[in-house]
Short mmCIF file of C-alpha atoms and ligand atoms in Angstrom, two decimals:
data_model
loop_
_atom_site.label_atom_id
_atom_site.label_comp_id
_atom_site.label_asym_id
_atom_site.label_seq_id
_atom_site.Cartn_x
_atom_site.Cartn_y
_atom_site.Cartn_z
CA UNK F 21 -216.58 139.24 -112.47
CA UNK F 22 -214.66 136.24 -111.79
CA UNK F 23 -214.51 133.66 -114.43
CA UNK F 24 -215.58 130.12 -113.67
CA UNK F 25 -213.53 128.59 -116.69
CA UNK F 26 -211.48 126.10 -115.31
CA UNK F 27 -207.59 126.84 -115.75
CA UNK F 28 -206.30 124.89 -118.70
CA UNK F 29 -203.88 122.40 -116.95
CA UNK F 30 -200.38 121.95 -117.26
CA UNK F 31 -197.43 120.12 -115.94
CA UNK F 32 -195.65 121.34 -112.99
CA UNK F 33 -192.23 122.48 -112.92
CA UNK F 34 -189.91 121.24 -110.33
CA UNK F 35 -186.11 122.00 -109.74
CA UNK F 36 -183.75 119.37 -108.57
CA UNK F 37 -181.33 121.72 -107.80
CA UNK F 38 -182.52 121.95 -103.88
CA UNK F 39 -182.01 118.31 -103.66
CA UNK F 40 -178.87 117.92 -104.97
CA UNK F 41 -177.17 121.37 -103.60
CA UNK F 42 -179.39 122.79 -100.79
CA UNK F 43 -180.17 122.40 -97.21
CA UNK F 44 -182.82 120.73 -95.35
CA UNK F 45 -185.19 122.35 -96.15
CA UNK F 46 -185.03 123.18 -99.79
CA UNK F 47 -184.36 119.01 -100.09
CA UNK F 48 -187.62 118.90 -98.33
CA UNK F 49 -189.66 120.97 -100.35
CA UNK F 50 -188.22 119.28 -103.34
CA UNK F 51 -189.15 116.31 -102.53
CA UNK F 52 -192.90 117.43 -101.49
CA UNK F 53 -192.98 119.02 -104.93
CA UNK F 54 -192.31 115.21 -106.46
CA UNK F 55 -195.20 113.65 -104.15
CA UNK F 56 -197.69 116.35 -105.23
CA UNK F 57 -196.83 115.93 -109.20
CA UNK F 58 -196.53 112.46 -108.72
CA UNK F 59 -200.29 112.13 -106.94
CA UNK F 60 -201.47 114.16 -109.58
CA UNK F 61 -200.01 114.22 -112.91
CA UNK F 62 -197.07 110.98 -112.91
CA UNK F 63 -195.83 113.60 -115.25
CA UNK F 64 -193.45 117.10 -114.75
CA UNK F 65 -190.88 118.96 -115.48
CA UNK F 66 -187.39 118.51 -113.96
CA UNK F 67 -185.12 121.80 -113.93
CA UNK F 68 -181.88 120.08 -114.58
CA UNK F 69 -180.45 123.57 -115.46
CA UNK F 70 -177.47 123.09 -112.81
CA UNK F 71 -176.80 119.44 -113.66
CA UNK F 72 -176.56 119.91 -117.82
CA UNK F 73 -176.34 122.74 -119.78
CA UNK F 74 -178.24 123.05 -122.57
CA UNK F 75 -175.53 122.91 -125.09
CA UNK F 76 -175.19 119.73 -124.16
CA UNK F 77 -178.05 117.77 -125.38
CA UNK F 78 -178.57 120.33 -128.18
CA UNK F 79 -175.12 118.48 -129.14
CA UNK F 80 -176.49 115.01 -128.77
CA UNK F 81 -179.57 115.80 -130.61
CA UNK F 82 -177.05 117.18 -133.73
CA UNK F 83 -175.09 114.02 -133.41
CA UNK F 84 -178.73 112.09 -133.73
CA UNK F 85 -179.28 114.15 -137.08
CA UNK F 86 -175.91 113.44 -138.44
CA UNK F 87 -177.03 109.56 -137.82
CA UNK F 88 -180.39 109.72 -139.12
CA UNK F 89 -179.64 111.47 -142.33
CA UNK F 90 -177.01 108.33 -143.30
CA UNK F 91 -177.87 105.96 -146.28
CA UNK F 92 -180.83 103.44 -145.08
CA UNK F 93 -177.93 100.79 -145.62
CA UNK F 94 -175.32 102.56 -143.46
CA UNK F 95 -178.44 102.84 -140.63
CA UNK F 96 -178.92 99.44 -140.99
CA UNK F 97 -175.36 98.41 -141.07
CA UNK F 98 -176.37 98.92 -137.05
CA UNK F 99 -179.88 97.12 -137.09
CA UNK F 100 -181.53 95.28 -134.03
CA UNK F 101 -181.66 92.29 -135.79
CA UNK F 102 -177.75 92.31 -135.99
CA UNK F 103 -177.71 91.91 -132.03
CA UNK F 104 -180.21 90.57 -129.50
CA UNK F 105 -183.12 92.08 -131.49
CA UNK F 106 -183.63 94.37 -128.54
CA UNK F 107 -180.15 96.61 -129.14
CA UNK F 108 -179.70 99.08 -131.92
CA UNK F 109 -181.31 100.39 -135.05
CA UNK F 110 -184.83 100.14 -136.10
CA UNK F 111 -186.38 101.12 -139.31
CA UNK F 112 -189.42 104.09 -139.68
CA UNK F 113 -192.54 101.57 -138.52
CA UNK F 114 -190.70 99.21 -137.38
CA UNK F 115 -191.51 99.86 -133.73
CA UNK F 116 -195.18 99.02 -132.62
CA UNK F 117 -197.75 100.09 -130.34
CA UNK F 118 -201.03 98.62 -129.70
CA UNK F 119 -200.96 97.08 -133.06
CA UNK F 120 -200.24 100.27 -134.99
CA UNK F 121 -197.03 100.95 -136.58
CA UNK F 122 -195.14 103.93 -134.79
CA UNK F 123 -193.98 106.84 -137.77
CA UNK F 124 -190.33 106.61 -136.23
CA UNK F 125 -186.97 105.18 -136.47
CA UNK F 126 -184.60 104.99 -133.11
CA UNK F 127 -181.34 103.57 -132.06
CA UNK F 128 -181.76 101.58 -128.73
CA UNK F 129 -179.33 100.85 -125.89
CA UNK F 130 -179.20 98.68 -123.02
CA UNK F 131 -177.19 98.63 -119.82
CA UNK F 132 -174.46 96.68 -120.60
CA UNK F 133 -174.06 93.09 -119.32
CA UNK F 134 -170.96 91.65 -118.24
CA UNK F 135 -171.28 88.42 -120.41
CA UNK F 136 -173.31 89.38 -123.89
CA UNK F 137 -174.87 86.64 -125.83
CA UNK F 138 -177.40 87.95 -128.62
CA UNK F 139 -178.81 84.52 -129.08
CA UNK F 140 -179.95 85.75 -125.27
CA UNK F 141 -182.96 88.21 -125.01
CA UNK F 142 -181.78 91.67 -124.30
CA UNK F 143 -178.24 89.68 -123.31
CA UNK F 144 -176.53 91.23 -126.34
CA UNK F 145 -173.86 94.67 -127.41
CA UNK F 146 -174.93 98.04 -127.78
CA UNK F 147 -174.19 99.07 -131.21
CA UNK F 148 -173.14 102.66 -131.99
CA UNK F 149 -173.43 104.58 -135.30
CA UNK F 150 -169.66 105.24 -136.74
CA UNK F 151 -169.99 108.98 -136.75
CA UNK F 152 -167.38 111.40 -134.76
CA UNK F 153 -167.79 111.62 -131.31
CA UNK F 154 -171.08 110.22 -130.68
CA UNK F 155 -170.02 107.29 -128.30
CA UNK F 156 -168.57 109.41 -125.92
CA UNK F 157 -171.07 112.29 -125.78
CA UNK F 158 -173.81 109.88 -124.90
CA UNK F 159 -171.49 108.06 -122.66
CA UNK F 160 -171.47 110.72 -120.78
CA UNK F 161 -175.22 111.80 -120.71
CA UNK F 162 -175.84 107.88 -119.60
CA UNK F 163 -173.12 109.01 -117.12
CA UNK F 164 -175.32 112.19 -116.10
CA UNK F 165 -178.48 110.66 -116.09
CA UNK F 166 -177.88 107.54 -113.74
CA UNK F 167 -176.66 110.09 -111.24
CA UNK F 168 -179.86 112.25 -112.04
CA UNK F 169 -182.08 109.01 -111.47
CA UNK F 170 -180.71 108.06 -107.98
CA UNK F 171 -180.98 111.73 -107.13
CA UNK F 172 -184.49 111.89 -107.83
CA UNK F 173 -185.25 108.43 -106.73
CA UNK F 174 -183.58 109.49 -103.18
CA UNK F 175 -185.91 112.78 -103.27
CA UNK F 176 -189.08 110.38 -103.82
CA UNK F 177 -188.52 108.62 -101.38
CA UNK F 178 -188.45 110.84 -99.04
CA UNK F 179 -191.36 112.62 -100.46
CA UNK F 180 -193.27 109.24 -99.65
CA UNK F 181 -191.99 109.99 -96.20
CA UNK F 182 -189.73 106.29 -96.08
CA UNK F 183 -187.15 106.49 -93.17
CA UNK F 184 -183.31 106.37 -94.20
CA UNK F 185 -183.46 102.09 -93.38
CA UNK F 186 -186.84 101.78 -96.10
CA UNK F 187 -184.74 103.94 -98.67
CA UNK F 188 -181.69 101.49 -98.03
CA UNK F 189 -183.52 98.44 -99.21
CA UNK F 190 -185.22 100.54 -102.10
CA UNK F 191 -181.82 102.04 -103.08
CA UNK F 192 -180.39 98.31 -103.26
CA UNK F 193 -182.93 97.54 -105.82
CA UNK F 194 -182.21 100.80 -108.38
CA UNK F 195 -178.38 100.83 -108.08
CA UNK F 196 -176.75 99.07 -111.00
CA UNK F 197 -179.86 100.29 -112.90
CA UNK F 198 -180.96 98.27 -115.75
CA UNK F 199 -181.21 101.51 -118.05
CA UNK F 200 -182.51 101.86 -121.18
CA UNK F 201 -181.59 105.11 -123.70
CA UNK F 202 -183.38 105.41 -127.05
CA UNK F 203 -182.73 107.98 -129.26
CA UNK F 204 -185.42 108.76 -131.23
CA UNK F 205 -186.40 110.09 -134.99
CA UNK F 206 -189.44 111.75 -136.12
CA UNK F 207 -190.35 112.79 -139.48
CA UNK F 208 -193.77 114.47 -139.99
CA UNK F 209 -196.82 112.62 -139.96
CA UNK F 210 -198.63 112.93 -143.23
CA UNK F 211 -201.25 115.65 -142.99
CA UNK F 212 -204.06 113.26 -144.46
CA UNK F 213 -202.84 110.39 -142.28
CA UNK F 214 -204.08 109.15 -139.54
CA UNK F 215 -201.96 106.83 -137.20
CA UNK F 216 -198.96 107.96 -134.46
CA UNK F 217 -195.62 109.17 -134.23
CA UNK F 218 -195.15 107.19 -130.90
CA UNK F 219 -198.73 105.29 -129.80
CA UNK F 220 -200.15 105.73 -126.38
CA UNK F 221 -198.44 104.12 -123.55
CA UNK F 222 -197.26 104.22 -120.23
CA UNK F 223 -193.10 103.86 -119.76
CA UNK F 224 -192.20 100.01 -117.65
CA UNK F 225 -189.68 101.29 -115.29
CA UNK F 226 -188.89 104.02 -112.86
CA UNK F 227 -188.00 107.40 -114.18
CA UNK F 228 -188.21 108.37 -117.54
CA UNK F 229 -186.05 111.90 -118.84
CA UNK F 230 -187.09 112.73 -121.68
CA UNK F 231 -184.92 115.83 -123.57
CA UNK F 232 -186.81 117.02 -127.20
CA UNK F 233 -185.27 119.25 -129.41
CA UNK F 234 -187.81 122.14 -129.68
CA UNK F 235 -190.67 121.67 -131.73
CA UNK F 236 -194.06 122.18 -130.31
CA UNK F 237 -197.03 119.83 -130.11
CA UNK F 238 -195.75 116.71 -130.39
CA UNK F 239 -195.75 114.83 -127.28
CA UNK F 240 -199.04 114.49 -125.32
CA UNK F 241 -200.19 113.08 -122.11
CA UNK F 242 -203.39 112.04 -121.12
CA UNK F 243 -204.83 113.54 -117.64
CA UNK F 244 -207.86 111.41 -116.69
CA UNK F 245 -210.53 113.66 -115.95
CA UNK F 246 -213.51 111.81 -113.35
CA UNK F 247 -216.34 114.42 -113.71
CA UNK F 248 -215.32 115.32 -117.74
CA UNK F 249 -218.71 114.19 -118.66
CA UNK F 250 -222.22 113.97 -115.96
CA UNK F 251 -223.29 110.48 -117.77
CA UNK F 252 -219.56 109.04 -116.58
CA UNK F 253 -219.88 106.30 -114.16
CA UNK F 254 -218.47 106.81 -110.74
CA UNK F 255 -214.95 105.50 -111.59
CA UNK F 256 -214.10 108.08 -113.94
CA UNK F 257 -214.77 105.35 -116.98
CA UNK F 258 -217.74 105.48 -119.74
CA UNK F 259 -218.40 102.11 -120.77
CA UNK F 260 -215.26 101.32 -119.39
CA UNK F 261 -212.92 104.13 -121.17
CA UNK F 262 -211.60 106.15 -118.99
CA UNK F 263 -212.62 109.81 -119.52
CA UNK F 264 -210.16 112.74 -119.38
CA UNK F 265 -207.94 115.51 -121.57
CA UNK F 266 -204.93 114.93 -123.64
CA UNK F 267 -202.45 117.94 -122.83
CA UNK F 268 -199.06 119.51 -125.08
CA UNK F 269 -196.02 118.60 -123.05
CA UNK F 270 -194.20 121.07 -125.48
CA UNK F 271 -190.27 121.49 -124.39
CA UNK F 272 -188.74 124.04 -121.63
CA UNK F 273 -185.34 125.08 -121.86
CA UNK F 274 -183.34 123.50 -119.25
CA UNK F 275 -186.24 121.10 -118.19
CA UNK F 276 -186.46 117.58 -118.90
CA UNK F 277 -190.11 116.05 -119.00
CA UNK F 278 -190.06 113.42 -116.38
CA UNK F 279 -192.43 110.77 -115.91
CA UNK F 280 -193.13 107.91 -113.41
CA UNK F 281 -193.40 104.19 -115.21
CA UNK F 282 -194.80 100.97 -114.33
CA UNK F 283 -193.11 99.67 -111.06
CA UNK F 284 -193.31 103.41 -109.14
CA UNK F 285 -197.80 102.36 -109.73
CA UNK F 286 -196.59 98.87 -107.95
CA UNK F 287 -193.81 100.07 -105.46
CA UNK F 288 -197.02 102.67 -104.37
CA UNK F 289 -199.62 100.48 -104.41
CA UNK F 290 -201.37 102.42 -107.10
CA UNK F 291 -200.74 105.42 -105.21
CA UNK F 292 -198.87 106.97 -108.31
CA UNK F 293 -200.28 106.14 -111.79
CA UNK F 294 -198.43 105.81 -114.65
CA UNK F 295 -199.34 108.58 -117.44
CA UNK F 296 -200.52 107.40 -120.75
CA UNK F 297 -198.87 109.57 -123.49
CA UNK F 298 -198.18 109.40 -126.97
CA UNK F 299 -196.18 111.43 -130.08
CA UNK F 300 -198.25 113.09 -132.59
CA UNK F 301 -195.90 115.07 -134.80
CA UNK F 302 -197.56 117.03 -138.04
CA UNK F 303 -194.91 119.39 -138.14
CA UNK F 304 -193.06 119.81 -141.01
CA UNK F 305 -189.83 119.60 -139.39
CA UNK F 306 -187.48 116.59 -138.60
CA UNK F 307 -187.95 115.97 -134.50
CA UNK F 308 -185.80 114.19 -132.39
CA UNK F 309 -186.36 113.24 -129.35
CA UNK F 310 -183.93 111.46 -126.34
CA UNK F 311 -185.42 109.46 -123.55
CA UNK F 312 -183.34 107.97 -121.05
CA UNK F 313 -185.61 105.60 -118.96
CA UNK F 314 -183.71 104.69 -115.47
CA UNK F 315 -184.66 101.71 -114.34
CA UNK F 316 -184.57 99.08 -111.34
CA UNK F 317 -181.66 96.15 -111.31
CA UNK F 318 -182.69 93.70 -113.62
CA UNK F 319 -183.24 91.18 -110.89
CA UNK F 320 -185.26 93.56 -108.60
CA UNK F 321 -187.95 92.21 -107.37
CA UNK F 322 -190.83 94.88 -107.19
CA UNK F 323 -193.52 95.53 -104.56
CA UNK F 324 -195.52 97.44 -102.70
CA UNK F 325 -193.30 99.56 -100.25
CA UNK F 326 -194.59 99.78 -96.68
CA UNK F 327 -194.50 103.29 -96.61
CA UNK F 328 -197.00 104.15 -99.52
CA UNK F 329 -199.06 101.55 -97.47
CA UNK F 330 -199.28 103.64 -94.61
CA UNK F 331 -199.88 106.55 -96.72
CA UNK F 332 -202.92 104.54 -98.19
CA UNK F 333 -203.96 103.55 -94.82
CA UNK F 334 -203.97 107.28 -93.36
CA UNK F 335 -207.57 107.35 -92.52
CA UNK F 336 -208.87 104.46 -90.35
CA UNK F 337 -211.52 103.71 -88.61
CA UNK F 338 -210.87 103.49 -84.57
CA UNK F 339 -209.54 99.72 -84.12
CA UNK F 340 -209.22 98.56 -87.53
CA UNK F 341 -205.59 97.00 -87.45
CA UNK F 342 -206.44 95.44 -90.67
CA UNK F 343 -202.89 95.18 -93.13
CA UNK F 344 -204.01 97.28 -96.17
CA UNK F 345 -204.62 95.28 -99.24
CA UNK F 346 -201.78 95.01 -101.83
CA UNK F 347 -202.92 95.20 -105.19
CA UNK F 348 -200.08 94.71 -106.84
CA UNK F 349 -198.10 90.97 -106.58
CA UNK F 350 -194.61 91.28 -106.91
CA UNK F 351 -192.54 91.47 -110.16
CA UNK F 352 -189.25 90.72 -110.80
CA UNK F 353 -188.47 93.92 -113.78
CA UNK F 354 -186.40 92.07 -115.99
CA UNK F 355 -189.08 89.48 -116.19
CA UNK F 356 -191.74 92.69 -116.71
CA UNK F 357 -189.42 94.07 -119.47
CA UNK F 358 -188.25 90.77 -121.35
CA UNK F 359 -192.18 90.66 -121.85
CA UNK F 360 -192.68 94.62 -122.80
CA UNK F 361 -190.07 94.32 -124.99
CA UNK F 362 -191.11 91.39 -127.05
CA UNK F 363 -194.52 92.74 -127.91
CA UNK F 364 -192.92 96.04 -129.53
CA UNK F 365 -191.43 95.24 -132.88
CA UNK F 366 -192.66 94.69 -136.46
CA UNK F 367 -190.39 91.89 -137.27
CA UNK F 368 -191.11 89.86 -134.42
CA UNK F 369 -193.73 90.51 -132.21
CA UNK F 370 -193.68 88.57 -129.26
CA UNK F 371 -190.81 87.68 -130.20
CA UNK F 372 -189.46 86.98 -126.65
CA UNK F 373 -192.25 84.82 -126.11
CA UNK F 374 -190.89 81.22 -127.28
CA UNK F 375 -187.28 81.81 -126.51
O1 LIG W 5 -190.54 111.29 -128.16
C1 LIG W 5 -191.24 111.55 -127.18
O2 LIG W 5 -191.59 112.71 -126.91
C2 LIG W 5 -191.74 110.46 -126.26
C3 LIG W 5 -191.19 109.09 -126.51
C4 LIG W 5 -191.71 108.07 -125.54
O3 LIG W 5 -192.70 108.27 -124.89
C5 LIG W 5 -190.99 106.79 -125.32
O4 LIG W 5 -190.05 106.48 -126.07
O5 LIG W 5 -191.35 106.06 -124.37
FE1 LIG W 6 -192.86 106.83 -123.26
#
């Protein structure tokens, strides 16, 4: 007899390899496979077997370790507050997240600007740990991923079925990418404790690849669930919490776990939603964890793109030539991060705000 238990969900893989290698068609099922996860997830894997190999971020992750195990002095011999408070080292619980300290300590970096000033928010130097070789590996992972994130921006857009002239103007506003890398240390989570590795929270930007070393059960993302419960009102909320499932997003080999942030929900129109997730690492092990967020120009100004507009607009009555309602008004990113950023840290929460 056929069971009725629903399939216990998880996170599609897709493989950017058609995209970046193939013909037509393969590009064109890739970037179908990147509308569907992003409708329905905002989260997925990325096969970036043929782009990195998996030595490679093993390395970065061993360079990480080499840093994290230092002296707290030496760490802090490379601490935010050195720089423009937004660049560099921060202490275990120094990061924050709805109002809860975050059990981790991370090394931040910016796209570099062509003028820094760290009396300027976010204006100031990336500063990297004095240990062998870790500069340039990551210099050239920052390399790799930029190229990954116009790759797969290129693919969504086509996915969301712009013509070449729509991806022009979109392109214009991702291609000297104000990116963000932040390399990430977890240790274990008391037992006994309650409280987060990394709170819940949606990424600000446009593509986040995230590489974890391998440990299991750590990162989670919430997949809102509309019918979970018969007393939920028709929104999908109960008393105005949303209702749904939070799922492992536990490490492939050769994947990254890519997900959609803030300004992909406005650039759709709400089409694509931003995924909650969050870190909750019991382990007993030492994680690590390296996201590289790619971002739009810091001077982009973000709105809703005509073509997820039509998408939205599909189904019509005969002779409505209404425009579809935009639900999003437009944001200039660096503005949208400046804010973000200010409202994450211990020592200075909102710390942006009166600058
Ligand atoms: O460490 C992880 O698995 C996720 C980290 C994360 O979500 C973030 O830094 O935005
Ligand atoms: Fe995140």
């Amino acid at each position: 007899m056929a069971s009725s238990a629903k399939p216990i969900a998880s996170l599609p893989v897709i493989n950017i390899t058609p995209w970046i290698e193939s013909d037509q068609k393969g590009r064109l099922s890739t970037a179908a496979a990147l509308h569907a996860a992003c409708l329905d997830y905002g989260f997925f894997y990325l096969d970036i077997s043929s782009v990195a190999d998996p030595s490679e971020p093993k390395e970065l992750a061993r360079l990480a370790r080499e840093f994290f195990a230092l002296p707290q002095d030496q760490k802090d011999a490379i601490s935010l507050a050195h720089q423009d408070r937004a660049r560099g080292y921060q202490r275990l619980k120094e990061n924050i997240t709805n109002g809860l300290a975050d059990n981790h300590e991370a090394i931040d970096f910016y796209r570099p600007v062509e003028t820094p000033d760290k009396s300027r928010p976010l204006w100031g130097e990336n500063q990297w740990p004095d240990v062998p070789n870790f500069r340039v590996k990551y210099e050239a992972w920052i390399a790799k991923m930029k190229r990954l994130g116009m790759a797969v921006m290129e693919a969504m857009a086509t996915g969301l079925g712009m013509t070449s002239d729509e991806w022009e103007i979109l392109r214009a506003q991702v291609d000297d990418s104000f990116w963000v890398m932040r390399i990430i240390g977890y240790p274990p989570l008391p037992n006994d404790q309650a409280g987060f590795s990394c709170g819940a929270h949606k990424d600000y930007g446009c593509l986040t690849f995230l590489w974890a070393d391998p440990t299991k059960s750590a990162l989670q993302v919430f997949l809102p669930q509309p019918d979970a419960t018969s007393s939920s009102n028709s929104d999908g909320t109960q008393n105005g919490i949303e209702q749904g499932i939070w799922i492992n997003a536990d490490p492939i080999p050769g994947c990254v776990v890519c997900n959609i942030g803030e300004m992909w929900e406005i650039w759709t129109n709400g089409l694509y939603k931003s995924t909650l997730h969050r870190v909750i690492h019991r382990g007993s092990n030492y994680r690590v964890s390296i996201p590289f967020f790619f971002e739009p120009n810091f001077d982009a100004m973000i709105t809703p793109l005509s073509a997820a507009l039509r998408l939205q607009n599909g189904v019509r009555k005969p002779g409505d030539d209404s425009e579809p309602t935009k639900k999003y008004t437009p944001t200039r990113y660096g503005d949208f991060l400046m804010k973000k950023v200010g409202g994450n840290f211990a020592t200075g929460k909102g710390r942006y705000a009166d600058d």
